C-alpha atoms as one frame of an Amber mdcrd trajectory, in Angstrom:
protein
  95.115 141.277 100.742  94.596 145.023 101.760  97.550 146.233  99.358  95.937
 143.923  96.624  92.350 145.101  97.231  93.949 148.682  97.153  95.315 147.918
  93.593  92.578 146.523  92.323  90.105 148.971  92.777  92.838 151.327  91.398
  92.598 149.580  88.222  88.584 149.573  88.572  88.565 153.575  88.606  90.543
 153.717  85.258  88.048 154.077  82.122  87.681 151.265  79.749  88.666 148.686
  82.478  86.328 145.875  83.230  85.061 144.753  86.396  84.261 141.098  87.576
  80.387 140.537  88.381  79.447 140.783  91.907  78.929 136.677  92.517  80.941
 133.811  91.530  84.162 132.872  90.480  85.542 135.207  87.676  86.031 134.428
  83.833  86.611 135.903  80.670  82.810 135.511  79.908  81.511 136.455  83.257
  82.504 140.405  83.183  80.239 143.406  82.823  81.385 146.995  81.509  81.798
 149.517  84.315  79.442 151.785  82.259  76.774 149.285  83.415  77.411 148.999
  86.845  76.977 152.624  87.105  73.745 154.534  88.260  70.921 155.008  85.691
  71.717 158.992  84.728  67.545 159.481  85.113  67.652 158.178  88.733  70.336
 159.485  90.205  71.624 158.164  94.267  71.128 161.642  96.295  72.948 161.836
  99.424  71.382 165.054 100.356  74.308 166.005 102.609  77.877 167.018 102.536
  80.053 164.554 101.243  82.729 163.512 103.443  82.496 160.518 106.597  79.440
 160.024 108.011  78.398 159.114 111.274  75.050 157.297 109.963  73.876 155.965
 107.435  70.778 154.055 105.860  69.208 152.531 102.827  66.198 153.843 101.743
  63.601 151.748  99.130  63.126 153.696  95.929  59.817 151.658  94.699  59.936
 153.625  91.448  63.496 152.765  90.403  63.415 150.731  86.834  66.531 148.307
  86.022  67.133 149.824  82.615  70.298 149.041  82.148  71.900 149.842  85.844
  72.627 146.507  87.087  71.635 144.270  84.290  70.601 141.580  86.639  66.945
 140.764  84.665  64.995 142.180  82.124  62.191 143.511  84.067  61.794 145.956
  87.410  64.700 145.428  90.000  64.115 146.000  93.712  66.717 149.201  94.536
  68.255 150.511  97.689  70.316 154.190  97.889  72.015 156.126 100.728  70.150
 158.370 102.705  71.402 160.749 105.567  68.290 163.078 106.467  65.740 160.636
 107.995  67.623 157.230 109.829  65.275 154.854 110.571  64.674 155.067 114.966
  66.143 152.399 117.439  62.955 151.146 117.692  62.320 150.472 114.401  65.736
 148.765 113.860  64.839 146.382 116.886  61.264 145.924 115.510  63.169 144.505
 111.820  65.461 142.647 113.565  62.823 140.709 115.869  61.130 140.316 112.098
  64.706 139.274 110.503  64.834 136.391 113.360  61.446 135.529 112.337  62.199
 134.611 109.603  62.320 130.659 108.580  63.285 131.311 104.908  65.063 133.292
 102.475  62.228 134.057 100.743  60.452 135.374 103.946  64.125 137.664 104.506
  63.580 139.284 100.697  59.395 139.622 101.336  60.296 141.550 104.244  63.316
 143.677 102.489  60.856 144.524  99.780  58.712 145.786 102.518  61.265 147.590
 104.074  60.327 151.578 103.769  64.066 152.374 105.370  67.113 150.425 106.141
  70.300 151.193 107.893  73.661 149.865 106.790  73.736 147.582 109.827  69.990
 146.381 108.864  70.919 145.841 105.484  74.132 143.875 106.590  71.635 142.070
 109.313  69.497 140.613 106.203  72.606 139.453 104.326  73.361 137.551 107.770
  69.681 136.078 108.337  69.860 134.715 104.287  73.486 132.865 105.587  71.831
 131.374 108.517  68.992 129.871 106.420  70.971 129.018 103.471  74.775 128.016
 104.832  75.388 124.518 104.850  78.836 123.052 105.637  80.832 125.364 103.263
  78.261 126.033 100.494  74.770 127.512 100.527  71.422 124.933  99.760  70.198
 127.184  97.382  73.084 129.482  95.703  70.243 130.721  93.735  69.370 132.942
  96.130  72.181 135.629  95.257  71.071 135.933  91.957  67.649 137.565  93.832
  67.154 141.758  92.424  66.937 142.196  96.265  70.132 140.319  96.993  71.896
 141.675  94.411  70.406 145.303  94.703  71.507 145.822  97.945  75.033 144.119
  97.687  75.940 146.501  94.294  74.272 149.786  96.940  76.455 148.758  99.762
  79.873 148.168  97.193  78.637 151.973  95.449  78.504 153.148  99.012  81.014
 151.649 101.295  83.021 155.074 101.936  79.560 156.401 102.823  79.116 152.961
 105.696  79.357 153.344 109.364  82.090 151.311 110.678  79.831 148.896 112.461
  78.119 148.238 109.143  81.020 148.224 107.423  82.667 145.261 108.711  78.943
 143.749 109.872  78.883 143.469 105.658  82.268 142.106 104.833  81.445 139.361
 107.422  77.948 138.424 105.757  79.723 138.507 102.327  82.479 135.567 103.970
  79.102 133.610 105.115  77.396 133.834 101.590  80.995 132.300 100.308  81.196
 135.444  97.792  84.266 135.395  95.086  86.783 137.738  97.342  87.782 139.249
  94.530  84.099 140.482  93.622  84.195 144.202  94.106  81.781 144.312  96.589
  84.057 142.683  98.894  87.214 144.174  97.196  85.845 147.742  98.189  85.189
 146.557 101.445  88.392 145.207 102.073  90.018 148.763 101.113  87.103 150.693
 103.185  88.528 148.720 105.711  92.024 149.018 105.983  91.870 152.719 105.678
  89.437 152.908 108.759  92.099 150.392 110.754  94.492 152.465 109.905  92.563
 155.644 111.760  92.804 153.386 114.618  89.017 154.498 115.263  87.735 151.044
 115.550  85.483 149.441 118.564  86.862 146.279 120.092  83.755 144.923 118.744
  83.892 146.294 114.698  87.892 144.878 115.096  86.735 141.418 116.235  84.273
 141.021 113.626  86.512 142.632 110.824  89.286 140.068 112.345  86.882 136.878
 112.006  86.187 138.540 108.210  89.476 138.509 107.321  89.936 134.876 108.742
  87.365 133.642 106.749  88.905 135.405 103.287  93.037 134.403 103.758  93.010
 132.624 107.347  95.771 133.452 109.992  98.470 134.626 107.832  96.822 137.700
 106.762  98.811 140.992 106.992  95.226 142.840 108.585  94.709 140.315 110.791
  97.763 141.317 112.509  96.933 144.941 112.741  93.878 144.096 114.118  95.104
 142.219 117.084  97.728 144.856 117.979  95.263 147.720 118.352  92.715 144.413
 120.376  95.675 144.261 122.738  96.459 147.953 122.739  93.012 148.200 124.982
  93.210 145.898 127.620  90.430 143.456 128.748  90.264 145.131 131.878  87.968
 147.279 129.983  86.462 145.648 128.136  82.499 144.886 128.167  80.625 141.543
 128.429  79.911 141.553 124.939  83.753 142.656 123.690  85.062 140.124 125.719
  83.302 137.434 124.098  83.804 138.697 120.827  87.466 138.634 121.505  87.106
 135.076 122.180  85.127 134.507 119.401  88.025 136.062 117.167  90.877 133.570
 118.943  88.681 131.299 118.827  88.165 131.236 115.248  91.873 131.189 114.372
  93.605 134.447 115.495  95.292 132.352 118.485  96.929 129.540 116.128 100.096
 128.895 116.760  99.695 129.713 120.797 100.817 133.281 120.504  98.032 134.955
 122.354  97.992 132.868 125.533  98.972 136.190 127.464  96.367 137.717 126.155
  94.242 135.142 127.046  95.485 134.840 130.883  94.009 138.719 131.203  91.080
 137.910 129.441  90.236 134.643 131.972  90.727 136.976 134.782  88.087 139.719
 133.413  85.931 136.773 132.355  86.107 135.414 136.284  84.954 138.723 137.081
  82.012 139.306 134.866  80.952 135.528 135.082  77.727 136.647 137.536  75.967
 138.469 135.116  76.583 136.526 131.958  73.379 135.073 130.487  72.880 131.546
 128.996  74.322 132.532 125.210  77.477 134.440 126.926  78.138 130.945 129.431
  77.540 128.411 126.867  79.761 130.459 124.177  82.455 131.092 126.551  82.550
 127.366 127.531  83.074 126.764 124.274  85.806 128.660 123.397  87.882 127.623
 126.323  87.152 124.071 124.842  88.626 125.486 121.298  91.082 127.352 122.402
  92.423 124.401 125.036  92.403 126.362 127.904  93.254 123.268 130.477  94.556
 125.883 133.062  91.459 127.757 133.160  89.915 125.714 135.870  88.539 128.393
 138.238  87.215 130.206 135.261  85.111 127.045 134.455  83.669 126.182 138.085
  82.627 130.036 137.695  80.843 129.025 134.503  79.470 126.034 135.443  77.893
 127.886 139.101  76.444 130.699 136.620  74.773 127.296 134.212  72.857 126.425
 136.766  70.549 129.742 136.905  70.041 129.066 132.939  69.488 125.362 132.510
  65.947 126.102 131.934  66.807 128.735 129.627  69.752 127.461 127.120  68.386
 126.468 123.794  69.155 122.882 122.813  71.756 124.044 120.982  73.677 125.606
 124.202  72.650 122.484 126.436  74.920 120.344 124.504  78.010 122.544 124.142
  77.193 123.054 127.537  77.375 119.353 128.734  80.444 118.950 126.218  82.066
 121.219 127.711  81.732 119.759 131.177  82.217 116.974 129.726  85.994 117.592
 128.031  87.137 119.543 131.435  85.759 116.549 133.922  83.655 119.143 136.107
  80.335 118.468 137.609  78.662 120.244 140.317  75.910 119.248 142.320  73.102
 122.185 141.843  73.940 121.625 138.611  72.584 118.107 138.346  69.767 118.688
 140.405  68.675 121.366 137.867  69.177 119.058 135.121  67.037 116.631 137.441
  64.516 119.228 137.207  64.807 120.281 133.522  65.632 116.998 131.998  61.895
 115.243 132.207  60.304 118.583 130.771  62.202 118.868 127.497  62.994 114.633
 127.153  60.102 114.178 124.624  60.716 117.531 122.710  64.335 118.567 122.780
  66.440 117.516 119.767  68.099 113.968 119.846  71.467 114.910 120.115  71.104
 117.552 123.135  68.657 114.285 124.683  71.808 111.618 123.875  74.353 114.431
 125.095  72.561 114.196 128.256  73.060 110.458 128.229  76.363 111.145 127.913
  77.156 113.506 130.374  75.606 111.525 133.569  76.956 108.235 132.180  80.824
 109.653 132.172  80.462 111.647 135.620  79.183 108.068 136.932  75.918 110.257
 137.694  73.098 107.705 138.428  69.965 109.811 138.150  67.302 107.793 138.156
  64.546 111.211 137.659  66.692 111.668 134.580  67.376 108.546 133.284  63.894
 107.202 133.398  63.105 109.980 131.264  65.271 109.459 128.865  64.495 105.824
 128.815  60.501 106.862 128.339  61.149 109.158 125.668  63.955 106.624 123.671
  60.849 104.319 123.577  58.564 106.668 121.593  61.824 108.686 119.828  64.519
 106.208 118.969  63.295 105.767 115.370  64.111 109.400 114.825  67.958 108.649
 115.935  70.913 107.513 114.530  72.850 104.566 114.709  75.201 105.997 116.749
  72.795 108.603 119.181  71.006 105.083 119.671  74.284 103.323 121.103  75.294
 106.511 123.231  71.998 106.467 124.837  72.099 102.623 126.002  76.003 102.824
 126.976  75.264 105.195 129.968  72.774 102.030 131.204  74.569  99.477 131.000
  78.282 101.097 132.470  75.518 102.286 135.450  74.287  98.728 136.086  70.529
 100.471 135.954  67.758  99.001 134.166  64.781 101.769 134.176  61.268 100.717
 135.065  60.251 100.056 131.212  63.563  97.942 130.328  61.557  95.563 128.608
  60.560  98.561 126.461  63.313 100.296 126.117  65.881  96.905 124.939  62.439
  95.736 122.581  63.258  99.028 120.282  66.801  98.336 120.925  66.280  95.268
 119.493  64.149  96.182 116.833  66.743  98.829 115.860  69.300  95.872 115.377
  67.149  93.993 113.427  66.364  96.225 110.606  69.319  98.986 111.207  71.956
  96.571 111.622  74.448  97.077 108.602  74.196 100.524 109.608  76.168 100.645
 112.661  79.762 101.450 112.762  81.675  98.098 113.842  83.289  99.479 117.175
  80.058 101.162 117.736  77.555  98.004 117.700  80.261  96.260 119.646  80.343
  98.711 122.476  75.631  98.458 122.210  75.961  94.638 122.539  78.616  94.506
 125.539  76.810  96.945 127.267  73.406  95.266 126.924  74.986  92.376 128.620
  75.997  94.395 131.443  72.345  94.583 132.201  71.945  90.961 132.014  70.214
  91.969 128.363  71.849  88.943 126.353  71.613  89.834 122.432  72.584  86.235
 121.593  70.360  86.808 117.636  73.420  89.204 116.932  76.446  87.802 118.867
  77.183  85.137 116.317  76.920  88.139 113.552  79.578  89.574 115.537  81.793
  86.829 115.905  82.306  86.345 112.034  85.291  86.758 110.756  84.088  89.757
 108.362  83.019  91.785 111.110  86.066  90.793 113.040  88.214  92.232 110.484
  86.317  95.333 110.097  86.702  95.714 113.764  90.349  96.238 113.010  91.773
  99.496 111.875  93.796  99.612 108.686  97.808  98.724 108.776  97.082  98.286
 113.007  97.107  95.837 115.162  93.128  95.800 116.885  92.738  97.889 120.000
  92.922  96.103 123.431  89.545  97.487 124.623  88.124  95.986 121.597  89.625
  92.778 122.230  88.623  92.677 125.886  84.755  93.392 124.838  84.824  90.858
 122.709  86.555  88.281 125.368  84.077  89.377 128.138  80.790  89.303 125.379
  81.715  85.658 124.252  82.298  84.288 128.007  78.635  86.059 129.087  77.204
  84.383 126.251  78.746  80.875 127.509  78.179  81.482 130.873  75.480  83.149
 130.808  73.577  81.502 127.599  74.569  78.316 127.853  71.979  77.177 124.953
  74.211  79.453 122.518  75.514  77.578 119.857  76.554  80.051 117.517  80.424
  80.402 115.858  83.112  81.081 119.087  85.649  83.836 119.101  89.010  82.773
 117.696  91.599  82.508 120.783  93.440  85.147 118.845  90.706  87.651 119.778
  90.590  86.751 123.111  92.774  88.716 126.062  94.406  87.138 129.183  93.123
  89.987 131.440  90.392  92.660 131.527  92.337  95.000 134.016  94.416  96.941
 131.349  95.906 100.485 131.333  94.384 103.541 129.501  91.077 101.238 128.742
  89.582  98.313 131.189  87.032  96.498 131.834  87.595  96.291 135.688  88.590
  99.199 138.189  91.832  99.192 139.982  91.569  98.259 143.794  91.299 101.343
 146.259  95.068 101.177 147.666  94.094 102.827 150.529  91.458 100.394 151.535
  92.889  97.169 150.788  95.643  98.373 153.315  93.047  98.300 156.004  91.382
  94.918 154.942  94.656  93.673 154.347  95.793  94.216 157.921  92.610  92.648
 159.119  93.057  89.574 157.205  96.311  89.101 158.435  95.180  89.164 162.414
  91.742  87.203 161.541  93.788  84.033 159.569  96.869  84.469 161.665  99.821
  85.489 158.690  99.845  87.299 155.337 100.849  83.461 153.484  97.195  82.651
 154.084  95.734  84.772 151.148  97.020  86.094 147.623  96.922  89.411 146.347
  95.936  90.618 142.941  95.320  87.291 141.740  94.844  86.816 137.958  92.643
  84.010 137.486  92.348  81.957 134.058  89.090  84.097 133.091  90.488  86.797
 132.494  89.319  88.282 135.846  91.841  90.020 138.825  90.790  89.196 142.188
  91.899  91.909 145.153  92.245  89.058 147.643  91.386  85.252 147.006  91.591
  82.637 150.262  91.887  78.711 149.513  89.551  76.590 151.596  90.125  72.648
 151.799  87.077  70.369 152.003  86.122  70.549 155.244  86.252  74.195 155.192
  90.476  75.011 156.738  92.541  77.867 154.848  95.250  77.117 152.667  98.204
  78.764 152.667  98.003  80.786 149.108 100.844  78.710 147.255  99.183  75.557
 147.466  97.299  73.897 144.516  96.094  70.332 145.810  93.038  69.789 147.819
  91.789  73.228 146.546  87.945  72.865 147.388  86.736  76.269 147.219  88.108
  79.603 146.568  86.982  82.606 148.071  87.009  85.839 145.781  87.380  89.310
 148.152  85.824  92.272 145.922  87.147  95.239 148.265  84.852  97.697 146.556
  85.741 101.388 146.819  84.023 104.736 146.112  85.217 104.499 142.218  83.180
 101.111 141.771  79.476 102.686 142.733  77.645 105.198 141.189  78.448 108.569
 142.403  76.146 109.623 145.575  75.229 105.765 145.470  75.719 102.489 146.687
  75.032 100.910 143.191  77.767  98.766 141.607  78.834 100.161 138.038  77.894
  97.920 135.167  81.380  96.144 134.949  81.891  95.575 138.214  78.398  93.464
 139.088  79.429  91.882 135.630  82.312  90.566 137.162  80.795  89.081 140.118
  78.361  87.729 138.565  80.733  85.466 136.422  82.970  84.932 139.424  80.061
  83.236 140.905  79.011  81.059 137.724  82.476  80.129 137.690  82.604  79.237
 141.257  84.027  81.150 143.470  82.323  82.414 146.752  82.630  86.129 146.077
  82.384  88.379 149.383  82.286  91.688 148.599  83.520  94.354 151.362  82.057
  97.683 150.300  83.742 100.737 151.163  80.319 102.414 152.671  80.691  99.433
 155.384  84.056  99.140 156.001  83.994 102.855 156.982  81.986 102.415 160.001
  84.464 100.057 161.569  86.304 101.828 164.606  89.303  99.821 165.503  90.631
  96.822 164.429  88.890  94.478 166.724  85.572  95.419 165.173  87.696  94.771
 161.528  88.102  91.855 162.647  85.181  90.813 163.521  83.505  92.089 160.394
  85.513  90.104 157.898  85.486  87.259 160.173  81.201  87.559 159.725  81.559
  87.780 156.237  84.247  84.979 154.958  83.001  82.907 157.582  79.008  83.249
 158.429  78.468  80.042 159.501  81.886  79.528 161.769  81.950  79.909 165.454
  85.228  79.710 166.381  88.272  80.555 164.492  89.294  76.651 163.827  92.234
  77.564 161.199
């Protein structure tokens, strides 16, 4: 694009030649004559300085200037900006206008305060063009495109395209990147000229880190990875290693691969020197520089970067209180994606969590949700929180921040000391939101309701309809196996459970033969190591290993780690016989991945399954890991299972 942008303004300089208006896409009915573009000959730009490269430069308001015929934007008094070199704005005041810039809630508010503007740098002006693309950008098109037909607007984008030989570097490239943001025509000559500006100062080789990043993310935006720059740009990035690099470099470096400049993989040594640097400066990063960084390595699929992560998530615990909602969430996303939690770190979300819960935005609130309901984090100071605020909020939410804020309850087993609140608005929610729910998503709010022993039997027989059935299913596939086991466990609660139900049933078809199922189930995989223990015990306390069955899959669906057949009067069968079955007895050897972490709390699934086991009748004995740890030697195993199979027996009469 350089070479072209070259050409083209080539062709601008020759007389007679036409040039394409500053905004929009170009036609034979949207061009101006050059003649028009140019500077009014009674108010002429004076540079008062040698002409030549600069080493500042600013914008000065000329409140006098008339738009007779210079721009030809309106017919009436244009707002004007020119060059100035003798009297640059101070630091201060350039931090004083961009405090006012951030300020700002509205485009109208950014041109109020350019009009009031006595002098502007180039990185100023630039700054303003960036504050109207953070009001006005919206996906990949601006609310109100109106808003670069504005004299200001349009004033200062024809000064900067007169000017750009006269820009500082930073500026320079600060203004090509607001021009990607306001989705200008690339082939406007504002952002031809800066293209050009720009290749000849890469090719000086004069360039920050910083000005190369943002020129690189500029040139991104305008022809994406392929570009011909974009490659220059990276060579002289790598030419100065991260080593030394700032804070602020470094994470614009990420930025840039982040954006695209890594596609393909190509940078990952690159990236390997920058994690070590990163490890390095991760003490004195603040809550912007953690939560950006986080997110990169998330974009940029840095799996490996493990230590660089725990370094991250150490340094998120100083700045809980102080990340914006914004940063919270990619925050807990990222913790999320990589599987890390740390302990300080949920005790300062313990802490933060019931300030913000009735203020911070709904997603950042649900992402919390989210976050302690994957680690298995049963917080009860955060949960109950939550739970008061969905009360008085959930109207506000969507369909879907609804669901992910009730999953987290019911795969916890907790009910929070307003339940009855909290599943009334769920409920509520259903009624008059119900068509508005994805499929799968409803699905997943009504199984884990039941969880909870919260039985939405109004909506179950909604569910099992064949409509919604078949809009359960993805196109041209075959319907997902956790789908089918939701639906297999929801219908049996609502029979065993519900037993004045008399809605439609669910189709054998859409019911599965077992809930323990690989890559998605709804039971958790026995403990190996500790069913070796209990197994050993079973086998001295009944006298051989034929006395009980392992892994049993019963007809509901259910595995059982360890079932023992009784006989009527109370004697063990051995595990192959049928006849003169009188009771079964249903060992749950519970280990650490069945509780809520730091908790003796059975997940949602897991008391789920007892539960039924018991309707169906089976004498479930559960032999929790946080007991069966205290047991010194197998004498006192013994003993213990022989107490808990057996309360009421003496003597070992079997």
């Amino acid at each position: 694009m350089a070479l072209k942008a070259a050409q083209r303004l080539h062709s601008l300089g020759r007389a007679g030649r036409y040039i394409p208006r500053l905004f929009g896409n170009i036609s034979q009915g949207d061009v101006c004559c050059a003649s028009e573009l140019r500077i009014a000959a009674d108010r002429p730009i004076h540079h008062n300085c040698v002409l030549g490269r600069m080493g500042f430069s600013t914008i000065t308001r000329d409140p006098s200037f008339l738009a007779s015929g210079s721009v030809g934007l309106h017919k009436g008094s244009v707002f004007r900006f020119r060059l100035t070199q003798l009297h640059p704005p101070p630091e201060a005041e350039e931090r004083l206008f961009g405090k006012r810039l951030a300020g700002c809630s509205s485009s109208r508010q950014v041109l109020r305060l350019l009009r009031h503007a006595e002098t502007l740098s180039d990185v100023m002006a630039a700054g303003a063009l960036h504050r109207v693309a953070d009001l006005e950008q919206e996906g990949c098109s601006l609310r109100d495109p109106g808003v670069l037909e504005k004299d200001e607007v349009r004033s200062l984008c024809f000064q900067l395209e007169q000017d750009s030989g006269r820009l500082t570097d930073g500026g320079l490239v600060s203004a090509l990147m607001a021009c990607t943001r306001l989705f200008l025509d690339p082939w406007s000559t504002l952002v031809v000229r800066l293209v050009a500006e720009s290749q000849e100062r890469l090719d000086r080789g004069q360039m920050s880190v910083g000005e190369l990043c943002t020129l690189g993310r500029a040139l991104l935006a305008l022809e994406g990875p392929g570009c011909g720059m974009l490659g220059q740009v990276m060579q002289q990035v790598q030419r100065r290693g991260p080593a030394a690099w700032s804070l602020a470099e470094l994470l614009g470096v990420y930025r840039l691969l982040q954006d695209g400049a890594a596609e393909g993989g190509h940078q990952q040594a690159l990236l390997h020197g920058m994690h070590a640097h990163a490890l390095t400066l991760a003490p004195r990063m603040d809550a912007a520089a953690v939560s950006g960084l986080l997110g990169a390595l998330v974009a940029l699929e840095q799996s490996n970067a493990t230590p660089l992560v725990m370094a991250l998530c150490r340094q998120a615990v100083r700045h809980v209180g102080g990340f914006t909602d914004d940063q919270l969430s990619l925050v807990l996303g990222v913790l999320m994606h990589f599987g890390h939690g740390d302990v300080h770190f949920v005790a300062a979300m313990e802490r933060h969590v019931p300030r913000v819960a009735f203020t911070a935005r709904p997603e950042t609130v649900t992402r919390v949700a989210q976050y302690f309901g994957q680690r298995n984090i049963l917080s009860r100071p955060v949960f109950d929180a939550l739970a008061e605020s969905f009360v008085y909020r959930a109207d506000d939410y969507d369909t879907g921040q609804v669901a992910r804020q009730i999953l987290p309850l019911g795969k916890l087993g907790y009910l929070p000391p307003n339940a009855g609140e909290v599943f009334g608005k769920v409920e509520g929610i259903l009624h008059t939101r119900f068509s508005q729910f994805q499929p799968r998503t409803l699905l997943s709010l009504l199984h884990a309701c039941t969880l909870v022993e919260r039985f939405p039997v109004n909506f179950v027989s909604k569910v099992f309809k064949s409509y919604f059935l078949q809009e359960l299913q993805e196109p041209g596939t075959a319907m997902d196996r956790l789908v089918l086991a939701q639906l297999t466990q929801l219908y049996m609660t609502v029979k065993l459970e519900c037993p004045f139900y008399g809605g439609p049933i669910l189709l054998p078809k859409y019911r599965v033969k077992s809930f323990l199922m690989p890559g998605g189930s709804l039971e958790t995989l026995v403990d190996v190591q500790l069913y070796n223990h209990v197994r050993s015990g079973l086998v001295t306390l009944l006298g051989a290993r034929t006395y009980f069955a392992s892994k049993v899959l019963t007809p509901y669906c259910y595995t059982l780690d360890v079932e023992i057949k009784l006989d009527e009067e109370g004697y063990v069968l051995p595990a192959s016989h049928n006849d003169y079955v009188h009771k079964r007895v249903a060992l749950c050897i519970d280990g650490h991945k069945r509780f809520t972490l730091s908790s003796r709390q059975l997940l949602g699934r897991e008391a789920t399954k007892q539960r039924h086991l018991r309707l169906l009748g089976y004498q479930v004995v559960q032999i929790p890991f946080h007991e069966f740890e205290k047991l010194k030697n197998q004498s006192e195993v013994v003993e213990y299972l022989h107490n808990k199979i057996f309360p009421k027996s003496y003597r070992l009469s079997w």
